[in-house]
Amino acid sequence: MSVSAQALDGVYGKPAAGLRARLEHGVDGRWQAVGNAETDETGAIADFGTGRLARGPYRIVFDSDHYFAGLGVSAAYPEITVVFRVLSELHTCQIQVLMTPYSYSLYFGDRA
């Protein structure tokens, strides 16, 4: 399984470069960090450096507070969390986030 992500800044209409994100795996009712990454100049994270992921629940936590603070803007929410399930080791997904200081929208693309 692989997961990639992209973040877009809806205020300035550009990729959200430098946005920190954390990938976590749900194990026995607890979230365990699997990888950390930061979006590149296109707002993308191609790989969290984890290799193949096992089946089960995962989440990506985007640090929107740090990103918007760097732009001199206060955000209403400190994090954007996207929870999803990996169905098989062949599973591939793409997560996209369009964010502003007071709202965000998500896209989850799934290819089994």
PDB file as gemmi writes it, atoms N, CA and C in Angstrom:
CRYST1    1.000    1.000    1.000  90.00  90.00  90.00 P 1                      
ATOM      1  N   MET A   1       0.833  -1.176   0.000  1.00  0.00           N  
ATOM      2  CA  MET A   1       0.000   0.000   0.000  1.00  0.00           C  
ATOM      3  C   MET A   1       0.869   1.227   0.000  1.00  0.00           C  
ATOM      4  N   SER A   2       0.428   2.231  -0.700  1.00  0.00           N  
ATOM      5  CA  SER A   2       1.130   3.501  -0.667  1.00  0.00           C  
ATOM      6  C   SER A   2       0.118   4.623  -0.503  1.00  0.00           C  
ATOM      7  N   VAL A   3       0.580   5.723   0.057  1.00  0.00           N  
ATOM      8  CA  VAL A   3      -0.274   6.882   0.262  1.00  0.00           C  
ATOM      9  C   VAL A   3       0.524   8.127  -0.123  1.00  0.00           C  
ATOM     10  N   SER A   4      -0.133   9.020  -0.839  1.00  0.00           N  
ATOM     11  CA  SER A   4       0.474  10.305  -1.162  1.00  0.00           C  
ATOM     12  C   SER A   4      -0.531  11.389  -0.799  1.00  0.00           C  
ATOM     13  N   ALA A   5      -0.044  12.608  -0.651  1.00  0.00           N  
ATOM     14  CA  ALA A   5      -0.909  13.703  -0.232  1.00  0.00           C  
ATOM     15  C   ALA A   5      -0.515  14.978  -0.962  1.00  0.00           C  
ATOM     16  N   GLN A   6      -1.487  15.875  -1.068  1.00  0.00           N  
ATOM     17  CA  GLN A   6      -1.230  17.195  -1.620  1.00  0.00           C  
ATOM     18  C   GLN A   6      -2.090  18.196  -0.865  1.00  0.00           C  
ATOM     19  N   ALA A   7      -1.529  19.370  -0.594  1.00  0.00           N  
ATOM     20  CA  ALA A   7      -2.261  20.421   0.109  1.00  0.00           C  
ATOM     21  C   ALA A   7      -2.220  21.699  -0.720  1.00  0.00           C  
ATOM     22  N   LEU A   8      -3.366  22.355  -0.790  1.00  0.00           N  
ATOM     23  CA  LEU A   8      -3.489  23.600  -1.537  1.00  0.00           C  
ATOM     24  C   LEU A   8      -3.968  24.700  -0.600  1.00  0.00           C  
ATOM     25  N   ASP A   9      -3.406  25.890  -0.762  1.00  0.00           N  
ATOM     26  CA  ASP A   9      -3.755  27.057   0.032  1.00  0.00           C  
ATOM     27  C   ASP A   9      -4.873  27.795  -0.691  1.00  0.00           C  
ATOM     28  N   GLY A  10      -6.079  27.753  -0.127  1.00  0.00           N  
ATOM     29  CA  GLY A  10      -7.235  28.387  -0.742  1.00  0.00           C  
ATOM     30  C   GLY A  10      -7.276  29.894  -0.583  1.00  0.00           C  
ATOM     31  N   VAL A  11      -6.458  30.463   0.291  1.00  0.00           N  
ATOM     32  CA  VAL A  11      -6.407  31.913   0.466  1.00  0.00           C  
ATOM     33  C   VAL A  11      -5.630  32.545  -0.682  1.00  0.00           C  
ATOM     34  N   TYR A  12      -4.469  31.987  -0.975  1.00  0.00           N  
ATOM     35  CA  TYR A  12      -3.576  32.563  -1.973  1.00  0.00           C  
ATOM     36  C   TYR A  12      -3.638  31.834  -3.319  1.00  0.00           C  
ATOM     37  N   GLY A  13      -4.419  30.756  -3.391  1.00  0.00           N  
ATOM     38  CA  GLY A  13      -4.569  30.035  -4.644  1.00  0.00           C  
ATOM     39  C   GLY A  13      -3.276  29.429  -5.146  1.00  0.00           C  
ATOM     40  N   LYS A  14      -2.552  28.779  -4.227  1.00  0.00           N  
ATOM     41  CA  LYS A  14      -1.267  28.184  -4.595  1.00  0.00           C  
ATOM     42  C   LYS A  14      -1.055  26.902  -3.799  1.00  0.00           C  
ATOM     43  N   PRO A  15      -0.043  26.109  -4.165  1.00  0.00           N  
ATOM     44  CA  PRO A  15       0.281  24.926  -3.354  1.00  0.00           C  
ATOM     45  C   PRO A  15       0.709  25.350  -1.950  1.00  0.00           C  
ATOM     46  N   ALA A  16       0.354  24.560  -0.963  1.00  0.00           N  
ATOM     47  CA  ALA A  16       0.739  24.829   0.431  1.00  0.00           C  
ATOM     48  C   ALA A  16       2.111  24.199   0.688  1.00  0.00           C  
ATOM     49  N   ALA A  17       3.150  24.850   0.225  1.00  0.00           N  
ATOM     50  CA  ALA A  17       4.524  24.354   0.401  1.00  0.00           C  
ATOM     51  C   ALA A  17       4.962  24.526   1.849  1.00  0.00           C  
ATOM     52  N   GLY A  18       5.674  23.531   2.370  1.00  0.00           N  
ATOM     53  CA  GLY A  18       6.198  23.603   3.733  1.00  0.00           C  
ATOM     54  C   GLY A  18       5.227  23.194   4.820  1.00  0.00           C  
ATOM     55  N   LEU A  19       4.105  22.602   4.433  1.00  0.00           N  
ATOM     56  CA  LEU A  19       3.115  22.135   5.417  1.00  0.00           C  
ATOM     57  C   LEU A  19       3.578  20.808   6.014  1.00  0.00           C  
ATOM     58  N   ARG A  20       3.696  20.757   7.321  1.00  0.00           N  
ATOM     59  CA  ARG A  20       4.124  19.524   7.993  1.00  0.00           C  
ATOM     60  C   ARG A  20       2.951  18.566   8.132  1.00  0.00           C  
ATOM     61  N   ALA A  21       3.257  17.265   7.993  1.00  0.00           N  
ATOM     62  CA  ALA A  21       2.223  16.240   8.120  1.00  0.00           C  
ATOM     63  C   ALA A  21       2.804  15.001   8.784  1.00  0.00           C  
ATOM     64  N   ARG A  22       1.937  14.287   9.478  1.00  0.00           N  
ATOM     65  CA  ARG A  22       2.331  13.072  10.194  1.00  0.00           C  
ATOM     66  C   ARG A  22       1.383  11.941   9.792  1.00  0.00           C  
ATOM     67  N   LEU A  23       1.947  10.798   9.434  1.00  0.00           N  
ATOM     68  CA  LEU A  23       1.159   9.606   9.116  1.00  0.00           C  
ATOM     69  C   LEU A  23       1.157   8.708  10.339  1.00  0.00           C  
ATOM     70  N   GLU A  24      -0.032   8.263  10.754  1.00  0.00           N  
ATOM     71  CA  GLU A  24      -0.175   7.409  11.928  1.00  0.00           C  
ATOM     72  C   GLU A  24      -0.996   6.172  11.597  1.00  0.00           C  
ATOM     73  N   HIS A  25      -0.720   5.095  12.301  1.00  0.00           N  
ATOM     74  CA  HIS A  25      -1.421   3.818  12.127  1.00  0.00           C  
ATOM     75  C   HIS A  25      -2.174   3.519  13.417  1.00  0.00           C  
ATOM     76  N   GLY A  26      -3.427   3.109  13.287  1.00  0.00           N  
ATOM     77  CA  GLY A  26      -4.226   2.746  14.458  1.00  0.00           C  
ATOM     78  C   GLY A  26      -3.967   1.299  14.845  1.00  0.00           C  
ATOM     79  N   VAL A  27      -3.420   1.114  16.059  1.00  0.00           N  
ATOM     80  CA  VAL A  27      -3.108  -0.225  16.559  1.00  0.00           C  
ATOM     81  C   VAL A  27      -3.667  -0.348  17.973  1.00  0.00           C  
ATOM     82  N   ASP A  28      -4.533  -1.316  18.187  1.00  0.00           N  
ATOM     83  CA  ASP A  28      -5.117  -1.569  19.505  1.00  0.00           C  
ATOM     84  C   ASP A  28      -5.728  -0.310  20.126  1.00  0.00           C  
ATOM     85  N   GLY A  29      -6.438   0.461  19.313  1.00  0.00           N  
ATOM     86  CA  GLY A  29      -7.126   1.644  19.814  1.00  0.00           C  
ATOM     87  C   GLY A  29      -6.247   2.855  20.032  1.00  0.00           C  
ATOM     88  N   ARG A  30      -4.982   2.803  19.636  1.00  0.00           N  
ATOM     89  CA  ARG A  30      -4.059   3.928  19.798  1.00  0.00           C  
ATOM     90  C   ARG A  30      -3.427   4.267  18.459  1.00  0.00           C  
ATOM     91  N   TRP A  31      -3.095   5.537  18.284  1.00  0.00           N  
ATOM     92  CA  TRP A  31      -2.425   5.976  17.068  1.00  0.00           C  
ATOM     93  C   TRP A  31      -0.921   5.971  17.285  1.00  0.00           C  
ATOM     94  N   GLN A  32      -0.212   5.316  16.375  1.00  0.00           N  
ATOM     95  CA  GLN A  32       1.252   5.247  16.441  1.00  0.00           C  
ATOM     96  C   GLN A  32       1.830   5.937  15.214  1.00  0.00           C  
ATOM     97  N   ALA A  33       2.783   6.835  15.422  1.00  0.00           N  
ATOM     98  CA  ALA A  33       3.419   7.547  14.314  1.00  0.00           C  
ATOM     99  C   ALA A  33       4.163   6.564  13.426  1.00  0.00           C  
ATOM    100  N   VAL A  34       3.963   6.710  12.122  1.00  0.00           N  
ATOM    101  CA  VAL A  34       4.608   5.854  11.132  1.00  0.00           C  
ATOM    102  C   VAL A  34       5.626   6.655  10.330  1.00  0.00           C  
ATOM    103  N   GLY A  35       5.312   7.911  10.055  1.00  0.00           N  
ATOM    104  CA  GLY A  35       6.218   8.742   9.272  1.00  0.00           C  
ATOM    105  C   GLY A  35       5.855  10.204   9.367  1.00  0.00           C  
ATOM    106  N   ASN A  36       6.850  11.048   9.123  1.00  0.00           N  
ATOM    107  CA  ASN A  36       6.674  12.496   9.093  1.00  0.00           C  
ATOM    108  C   ASN A  36       7.185  13.011   7.760  1.00  0.00           C  
ATOM    109  N   ALA A  37       6.538  14.057   7.261  1.00  0.00           N  
ATOM    110  CA  ALA A  37       6.959  14.629   5.990  1.00  0.00           C  
ATOM    111  C   ALA A  37       6.538  16.095   5.942  1.00  0.00           C  
ATOM    112  N   GLU A  38       6.999  16.774   4.908  1.00  0.00           N  
ATOM    113  CA  GLU A  38       6.646  18.162   4.667  1.00  0.00           C  
ATOM    114  C   GLU A  38       6.365  18.317   3.180  1.00  0.00           C  
ATOM    115  N   THR A  39       5.346  19.088   2.850  1.00  0.00           N  
ATOM    116  CA  THR A  39       5.006  19.258   1.443  1.00  0.00           C  
ATOM    117  C   THR A  39       6.108  20.002   0.702  1.00  0.00           C  
ATOM    118  N   ASP A  40       6.295  19.635  -0.565  1.00  0.00           N  
ATOM    119  CA  ASP A  40       7.307  20.284  -1.394  1.00  0.00           C  
ATOM    120  C   ASP A  40       6.721  21.547  -2.037  1.00  0.00           C  
ATOM    121  N   GLU A  41       7.418  22.118  -3.003  1.00  0.00           N  
ATOM    122  CA  GLU A  41       6.977  23.371  -3.632  1.00  0.00           C  
ATOM    123  C   GLU A  41       5.674  23.221  -4.411  1.00  0.00           C  
ATOM    124  N   THR A  42       5.291  21.994  -4.734  1.00  0.00           N  
ATOM    125  CA  THR A  42       4.006  21.758  -5.413  1.00  0.00           C  
ATOM    126  C   THR A  42       2.905  21.397  -4.421  1.00  0.00           C  
ATOM    127  N   GLY A  43       3.212  21.451  -3.123  1.00  0.00           N  
ATOM    128  CA  GLY A  43       2.252  21.104  -2.078  1.00  0.00           C  
ATOM    129  C   GLY A  43       2.087  19.611  -1.890  1.00  0.00           C  
ATOM    130  N   ALA A  44       2.991  18.817  -2.470  1.00  0.00           N  
ATOM    131  CA  ALA A  44       2.832  17.358  -2.464  1.00  0.00           C  
ATOM    132  C   ALA A  44       3.775  16.653  -1.490  1.00  0.00           C  
ATOM    133  N   ILE A  45       3.293  15.526  -1.024  1.00  0.00           N  
ATOM    134  CA  ILE A  45       4.101  14.546  -0.293  1.00  0.00           C  
ATOM    135  C   ILE A  45       3.956  13.258  -1.082  1.00  0.00           C  
ATOM    136  N   ALA A  46       5.014  12.888  -1.772  1.00  0.00           N  
ATOM    137  CA  ALA A  46       4.957  11.678  -2.599  1.00  0.00           C  
ATOM    138  C   ALA A  46       5.105  10.418  -1.762  1.00  0.00           C  
ATOM    139  N   ASP A  47       5.824  10.542  -0.658  1.00  0.00           N  
ATOM    140  CA  ASP A  47       6.122   9.355   0.143  1.00  0.00           C  
ATOM    141  C   ASP A  47       6.436   9.785   1.576  1.00  0.00           C  
ATOM    142  N   PHE A  48       5.917   9.055   2.523  1.00  0.00           N  
ATOM    143  CA  PHE A  48       6.211   9.311   3.929  1.00  0.00           C  
ATOM    144  C   PHE A  48       7.437   8.538   4.401  1.00  0.00           C  
ATOM    145  N   GLY A  49       8.120   7.851   3.490  1.00  0.00           N  
ATOM    146  CA  GLY A  49       9.331   7.110   3.836  1.00  0.00           C  
ATOM    147  C   GLY A  49       9.060   5.864   4.649  1.00  0.00           C  
ATOM    148  N   THR A  50       7.897   5.273   4.458  1.00  0.00           N  
ATOM    149  CA  THR A  50       7.504   4.137   5.285  1.00  0.00           C  
ATOM    150  C   THR A  50       7.611   2.799   4.575  1.00  0.00           C  
ATOM    151  N   GLY A  51       7.774   2.822   3.270  1.00  0.00           N  
ATOM    152  CA  GLY A  51       7.701   1.564   2.540  1.00  0.00           C  
ATOM    153  C   GLY A  51       6.245   1.131   2.440  1.00  0.00           C  
ATOM    154  N   ARG A  52       6.014  -0.163   2.357  1.00  0.00           N  
ATOM    155  CA  ARG A  52       4.646  -0.672   2.248  1.00  0.00           C  
ATOM    156  C   ARG A  52       3.952  -0.632   3.601  1.00  0.00           C  
ATOM    157  N   LEU A  53       2.662  -0.312   3.554  1.00  0.00           N  
ATOM    158  CA  LEU A  53       1.870  -0.232   4.775  1.00  0.00           C  
ATOM    159  C   LEU A  53       0.951  -1.443   4.880  1.00  0.00           C  
ATOM    160  N   ALA A  54       0.752  -1.899   6.096  1.00  0.00           N  
ATOM    161  CA  ALA A  54      -0.134  -3.034   6.364  1.00  0.00           C  
ATOM    162  C   ALA A  54      -1.593  -2.586   6.334  1.00  0.00           C  
ATOM    163  N   ARG A  55      -2.510  -3.547   6.295  1.00  0.00           N  
ATOM    164  CA  ARG A  55      -3.937  -3.245   6.359  1.00  0.00           C  
ATOM    165  C   ARG A  55      -4.276  -2.581   7.686  1.00  0.00           C  
ATOM    166  N   GLY A  56      -5.388  -1.848   7.685  1.00  0.00           N  
ATOM    167  CA  GLY A  56      -5.879  -1.263   8.918  1.00  0.00           C  
ATOM    168  C   GLY A  56      -6.139   0.224   8.806  1.00  0.00           C  
ATOM    169  N   PRO A  57      -6.516   0.853   9.928  1.00  0.00           N  
ATOM    170  CA  PRO A  57      -6.817   2.282   9.931  1.00  0.00           C  
ATOM    171  C   PRO A  57      -5.543   3.128   9.992  1.00  0.00           C  
ATOM    172  N   TYR A  58      -5.576   4.231   9.258  1.00  0.00           N  
ATOM    173  CA  TYR A  58      -4.479   5.201   9.255  1.00  0.00           C  
ATOM    174  C   TYR A  58      -5.075   6.592   9.314  1.00  0.00           C  
ATOM    175  N   ARG A  59      -4.231   7.542   9.624  1.00  0.00           N  
ATOM    176  CA  ARG A  59      -4.640   8.935   9.513  1.00  0.00           C  
ATOM    177  C   ARG A  59      -3.428   9.791   9.178  1.00  0.00           C  
ATOM    178  N   ILE A  60      -3.708  10.876   8.473  1.00  0.00           N  
ATOM    179  CA  ILE A  60      -2.698  11.901   8.218  1.00  0.00           C  
ATOM    180  C   ILE A  60      -3.136  13.132   8.983  1.00  0.00           C  
ATOM    181  N   VAL A  61      -2.222  13.701   9.751  1.00  0.00           N  
ATOM    182  CA  VAL A  61      -2.491  14.906  10.529  1.00  0.00           C  
ATOM    183  C   VAL A  61      -1.658  16.037   9.920  1.00  0.00           C  
ATOM    184  N   PHE A  62      -2.343  17.017   9.323  1.00  0.00           N  
ATOM    185  CA  PHE A  62      -1.681  18.175   8.731  1.00  0.00           C  
ATOM    186  C   PHE A  62      -1.612  19.289   9.778  1.00  0.00           C  
ATOM    187  N   ASP A  63      -0.466  19.906   9.952  1.00  0.00           N  
ATOM    188  CA  ASP A  63      -0.257  20.967  10.937  1.00  0.00           C  
ATOM    189  C   ASP A  63      -0.635  22.324  10.336  1.00  0.00           C  
ATOM    190  N   SER A  64      -1.927  22.566  10.211  1.00  0.00           N  
ATOM    191  CA  SER A  64      -2.415  23.797   9.598  1.00  0.00           C  
ATOM    192  C   SER A  64      -2.092  25.034  10.435  1.00  0.00           C  
ATOM    193  N   ASP A  65      -2.040  24.887  11.746  1.00  0.00           N  
ATOM    194  CA  ASP A  65      -1.740  26.016  12.631  1.00  0.00           C  
ATOM    195  C   ASP A  65      -0.348  26.576  12.329  1.00  0.00           C  
ATOM    196  N   HIS A  66       0.639  25.714  12.251  1.00  0.00           N  
ATOM    197  CA  HIS A  66       2.018  26.140  11.962  1.00  0.00           C  
ATOM    198  C   HIS A  66       2.113  26.768  10.574  1.00  0.00           C  
ATOM    199  N   TYR A  67       1.434  26.166   9.607  1.00  0.00           N  
ATOM    200  CA  TYR A  67       1.471  26.687   8.241  1.00  0.00           C  
ATOM    201  C   TYR A  67       0.912  28.108   8.188  1.00  0.00           C  
ATOM    202  N   PHE A  68      -0.292  28.314   8.713  1.00  0.00           N  
ATOM    203  CA  PHE A  68      -0.912  29.634   8.639  1.00  0.00           C  
ATOM    204  C   PHE A  68      -0.199  30.656   9.528  1.00  0.00           C  
ATOM    205  N   ALA A  69       0.328  30.231  10.657  1.00  0.00           N  
ATOM    206  CA  ALA A  69       1.095  31.154  11.505  1.00  0.00           C  
ATOM    207  C   ALA A  69       2.307  31.689  10.734  1.00  0.00           C  
ATOM    208  N   GLY A  70       2.919  30.848   9.919  1.00  0.00           N  
ATOM    209  CA  GLY A  70       4.048  31.281   9.096  1.00  0.00           C  
ATOM    210  C   GLY A  70       3.666  32.327   8.063  1.00  0.00           C  
ATOM    211  N   LEU A  71       2.383  32.412   7.735  1.00  0.00           N  
ATOM    212  CA  LEU A  71       1.883  33.421   6.798  1.00  0.00           C  
ATOM    213  C   LEU A  71       1.325  34.640   7.530  1.00  0.00           C  
ATOM    214  N   GLY A  72       1.397  34.613   8.868  1.00  0.00           N  
ATOM    215  CA  GLY A  72       0.874  35.714   9.659  1.00  0.00           C  
ATOM    216  C   GLY A  72      -0.632  35.691   9.817  1.00  0.00           C  
ATOM    217  N   VAL A  73      -1.216  34.497   9.655  1.00  0.00           N  
ATOM    218  CA  VAL A  73      -2.668  34.335   9.734  1.00  0.00           C  
ATOM    219  C   VAL A  73      -2.990  33.375  10.871  1.00  0.00           C  
ATOM    220  N   SER A  74      -4.065  33.664  11.611  1.00  0.00           N  
ATOM    221  CA  SER A  74      -4.508  32.780  12.678  1.00  0.00           C  
ATOM    222  C   SER A  74      -5.586  31.851  12.127  1.00  0.00           C  
ATOM    223  N   ALA A  75      -5.400  30.550  12.309  1.00  0.00           N  
ATOM    224  CA  ALA A  75      -6.366  29.564  11.819  1.00  0.00           C  
ATOM    225  C   ALA A  75      -7.334  29.165  12.936  1.00  0.00           C  
ATOM    226  N   ALA A  76      -8.562  28.857  12.556  1.00  0.00           N  
ATOM    227  CA  ALA A  76      -9.577  28.440  13.525  1.00  0.00           C  
ATOM    228  C   ALA A  76      -9.322  27.036  14.044  1.00  0.00           C  
ATOM    229  N   TYR A  77      -8.556  26.248  13.325  1.00  0.00           N  
ATOM    230  CA  TYR A  77      -8.285  24.862  13.713  1.00  0.00           C  
ATOM    231  C   TYR A  77      -6.775  24.621  13.639  1.00  0.00           C  
ATOM    232  N   PRO A  78      -6.217  23.954  14.626  1.00  0.00           N  
ATOM    233  CA  PRO A  78      -4.764  23.733  14.642  1.00  0.00           C  
ATOM    234  C   PRO A  78      -4.295  22.593  13.748  1.00  0.00           C  
ATOM    235  N   GLU A  79      -5.195  21.645  13.441  1.00  0.00           N  
ATOM    236  CA  GLU A  79      -4.820  20.481  12.640  1.00  0.00           C  
ATOM    237  C   GLU A  79      -5.974  20.099  11.719  1.00  0.00           C  
ATOM    238  N   ILE A  80      -5.609  19.454  10.622  1.00  0.00           N  
ATOM    239  CA  ILE A  80      -6.581  18.804   9.747  1.00  0.00           C  
ATOM    240  C   ILE A  80      -6.241  17.331   9.791  1.00  0.00           C  
ATOM    241  N   THR A  81      -7.192  16.517  10.202  1.00  0.00           N  
ATOM    242  CA  THR A  81      -6.953  15.081  10.325  1.00  0.00           C  
ATOM    243  C   THR A  81      -7.822  14.328   9.326  1.00  0.00           C  
ATOM    244  N   VAL A  82      -7.179  13.481   8.535  1.00  0.00           N  
ATOM    245  CA  VAL A  82      -7.873  12.661   7.551  1.00  0.00           C  
ATOM    246  C   VAL A  82      -7.689  11.207   7.958  1.00  0.00           C  
ATOM    247  N   VAL A  83      -8.790  10.538   8.304  1.00  0.00           N  
ATOM    248  CA  VAL A  83      -8.744   9.139   8.734  1.00  0.00           C  
ATOM    249  C   VAL A  83      -9.224   8.267   7.570  1.00  0.00           C  
ATOM    250  N   PHE A  84      -8.500   7.188   7.310  1.00  0.00           N  
ATOM    251  CA  PHE A  84      -8.864   6.290   6.216  1.00  0.00           C  
ATOM    252  C   PHE A  84      -8.430   4.872   6.556  1.00  0.00           C  
ATOM    253  N   ARG A  85      -8.907   3.926   5.763  1.00  0.00           N  
ATOM    254  CA  ARG A  85      -8.603   2.513   5.999  1.00  0.00           C  
ATOM    255  C   ARG A  85      -7.872   1.938   4.795  1.00  0.00           C  
ATOM    256  N   VAL A  86      -6.802   1.211   5.064  1.00  0.00           N  
ATOM    257  CA  VAL A  86      -6.071   0.473   4.038  1.00  0.00           C  
ATOM    258  C   VAL A  86      -6.682  -0.918   3.966  1.00  0.00           C  
ATOM    259  N   LEU A  87      -7.186  -1.267   2.778  1.00  0.00           N  
ATOM    260  CA  LEU A  87      -7.892  -2.530   2.625  1.00  0.00           C  
ATOM    261  C   LEU A  87      -6.982  -3.691   2.250  1.00  0.00           C  
ATOM    262  N   SER A  88      -5.883  -3.399   1.569  1.00  0.00           N  
ATOM    263  CA  SER A  88      -4.945  -4.457   1.191  1.00  0.00           C  
ATOM    264  C   SER A  88      -3.570  -3.843   0.955  1.00  0.00           C  
ATOM    265  N   GLU A  89      -2.566  -4.682   0.875  1.00  0.00           N  
ATOM    266  CA  GLU A  89      -1.214  -4.181   0.639  1.00  0.00           C  
ATOM    267  C   GLU A  89      -1.047  -3.646  -0.771  1.00  0.00           C  
ATOM    268  N   LEU A  90      -1.992  -3.943  -1.662  1.00  0.00           N  
ATOM    269  CA  LEU A  90      -1.948  -3.438  -3.028  1.00  0.00           C  
ATOM    270  C   LEU A  90      -2.692  -2.115  -3.173  1.00  0.00           C  
ATOM    271  N   HIS A  91      -3.307  -1.671  -2.105  1.00  0.00           N  
ATOM    272  CA  HIS A  91      -4.119  -0.465  -2.053  1.00  0.00           C  
ATOM    273  C   HIS A  91      -3.231   0.774  -2.274  1.00  0.00           C  
ATOM    274  N   THR A  92      -3.713   1.707  -3.071  1.00  0.00           N  
ATOM    275  CA  THR A  92      -3.032   2.984  -3.291  1.00  0.00           C  
ATOM    276  C   THR A  92      -4.047   4.097  -3.082  1.00  0.00           C  
ATOM    277  N   CYS A  93      -3.665   5.132  -2.367  1.00  0.00           N  
ATOM    278  CA  CYS A  93      -4.596   6.241  -2.192  1.00  0.00           C  
ATOM    279  C   CYS A  93      -3.886   7.581  -2.297  1.00  0.00           C  
ATOM    280  N   GLN A  94      -4.671   8.560  -2.715  1.00  0.00           N  
ATOM    281  CA  GLN A  94      -4.227   9.946  -2.857  1.00  0.00           C  
ATOM    282  C   GLN A  94      -5.159  10.809  -2.031  1.00  0.00           C  
ATOM    283  N   ILE A  95      -4.585  11.631  -1.161  1.00  0.00           N  
ATOM    284  CA  ILE A  95      -5.375  12.528  -0.325  1.00  0.00           C  
ATOM    285  C   ILE A  95      -5.018  13.954  -0.699  1.00  0.00           C  
ATOM    286  N   GLN A  96      -6.038  14.774  -0.939  1.00  0.00           N  
ATOM    287  CA  GLN A  96      -5.824  16.182  -1.243  1.00  0.00           C  
ATOM    288  C   GLN A  96      -6.637  17.027  -0.273  1.00  0.00           C  
ATOM    289  N   VAL A  97      -6.021  18.108   0.188  1.00  0.00           N  
ATOM    290  CA  VAL A  97      -6.663  19.026   1.122  1.00  0.00           C  
ATOM    291  C   VAL A  97      -6.590  20.436   0.539  1.00  0.00           C  
ATOM    292  N   LEU A  98      -7.730  21.105   0.471  1.00  0.00           N  
ATOM    293  CA  LEU A  98      -7.792  22.520   0.115  1.00  0.00           C  
ATOM    294  C   LEU A  98      -8.141  23.249   1.400  1.00  0.00           C  
ATOM    295  N   MET A  99      -7.251  24.128   1.857  1.00  0.00           N  
ATOM    296  CA  MET A  99      -7.460  24.715   3.180  1.00  0.00           C  
ATOM    297  C   MET A  99      -7.406  26.237   3.167  1.00  0.00           C  
ATOM    298  N   THR A 100      -8.200  26.807   4.053  1.00  0.00           N  
ATOM    299  CA  THR A 100      -8.184  28.232   4.369  1.00  0.00           C  
ATOM    300  C   THR A 100      -8.175  28.318   5.897  1.00  0.00           C  
ATOM    301  N   PRO A 101      -7.994  29.478   6.477  1.00  0.00           N  
ATOM    302  CA  PRO A 101      -7.958  29.563   7.938  1.00  0.00           C  
ATOM    303  C   PRO A 101      -9.250  29.138   8.641  1.00  0.00           C  
ATOM    304  N   TYR A 102     -10.394  29.165   7.933  1.00  0.00           N  
ATOM    305  CA  TYR A 102     -11.664  28.840   8.577  1.00  0.00           C  
ATOM    306  C   TYR A 102     -12.431  27.698   7.929  1.00  0.00           C  
ATOM    307  N   SER A 103     -11.835  27.044   6.950  1.00  0.00           N  
ATOM    308  CA  SER A 103     -12.505  25.904   6.324  1.00  0.00           C  
ATOM    309  C   SER A 103     -11.491  25.051   5.586  1.00  0.00           C  
ATOM    310  N   TYR A 104     -11.901  23.835   5.292  1.00  0.00           N  
ATOM    311  CA  TYR A 104     -11.089  22.972   4.444  1.00  0.00           C  
ATOM    312  C   TYR A 104     -11.997  21.946   3.781  1.00  0.00           C  
ATOM    313  N   SER A 105     -11.537  21.423   2.660  1.00  0.00           N  
ATOM    314  CA  SER A 105     -12.255  20.349   1.985  1.00  0.00           C  
ATOM    315  C   SER A 105     -11.252  19.265   1.625  1.00  0.00           C  
ATOM    316  N   LEU A 106     -11.751  18.042   1.508  1.00  0.00           N  
ATOM    317  CA  LEU A 106     -10.898  16.881   1.293  1.00  0.00           C  
ATOM    318  C   LEU A 106     -11.307  16.132   0.044  1.00  0.00           C  
ATOM    319  N   TYR A 107     -10.324  15.495  -0.548  1.00  0.00           N  
ATOM    320  CA  TYR A 107     -10.549  14.536  -1.628  1.00  0.00           C  
ATOM    321  C   TYR A 107      -9.769  13.287  -1.265  1.00  0.00           C  
ATOM    322  N   PHE A 108     -10.422  12.135  -1.400  1.00  0.00           N  
ATOM    323  CA  PHE A 108      -9.758  10.862  -1.168  1.00  0.00           C  
ATOM    324  C   PHE A 108      -9.898  10.032  -2.420  1.00  0.00           C  
ATOM    325  N   GLY A 109      -8.793   9.775  -3.104  1.00  0.00           N  
ATOM    326  CA  GLY A 109      -8.794   8.931  -4.285  1.00  0.00           C  
ATOM    327  C   GLY A 109      -8.300   7.549  -3.900  1.00  0.00           C  
ATOM    328  N   ASP A 110      -9.033   6.551  -4.332  1.00  0.00           N  
ATOM    329  CA  ASP A 110      -8.759   5.187  -3.906  1.00  0.00           C  
ATOM    330  C   ASP A 110      -8.610   4.288  -5.123  1.00  0.00           C  
ATOM    331  N   ARG A 111      -7.493   3.554  -5.169  1.00  0.00           N  
ATOM    332  CA  ARG A 111      -7.299   2.575  -6.239  1.00  0.00           C  
ATOM    333  C   ARG A 111      -6.866   1.275  -5.603  1.00  0.00           C  
ATOM    334  N   ALA A 112      -7.700   0.282  -5.668  1.00  0.00           N  
ATOM    335  CA  ALA A 112      -7.370  -1.027  -5.078  1.00  0.00           C  
ATOM    336  C   ALA A 112      -6.583  -1.870  -6.046  1.00  0.00           C  
TER     337      ALA A 112                                                      
END                                                                             
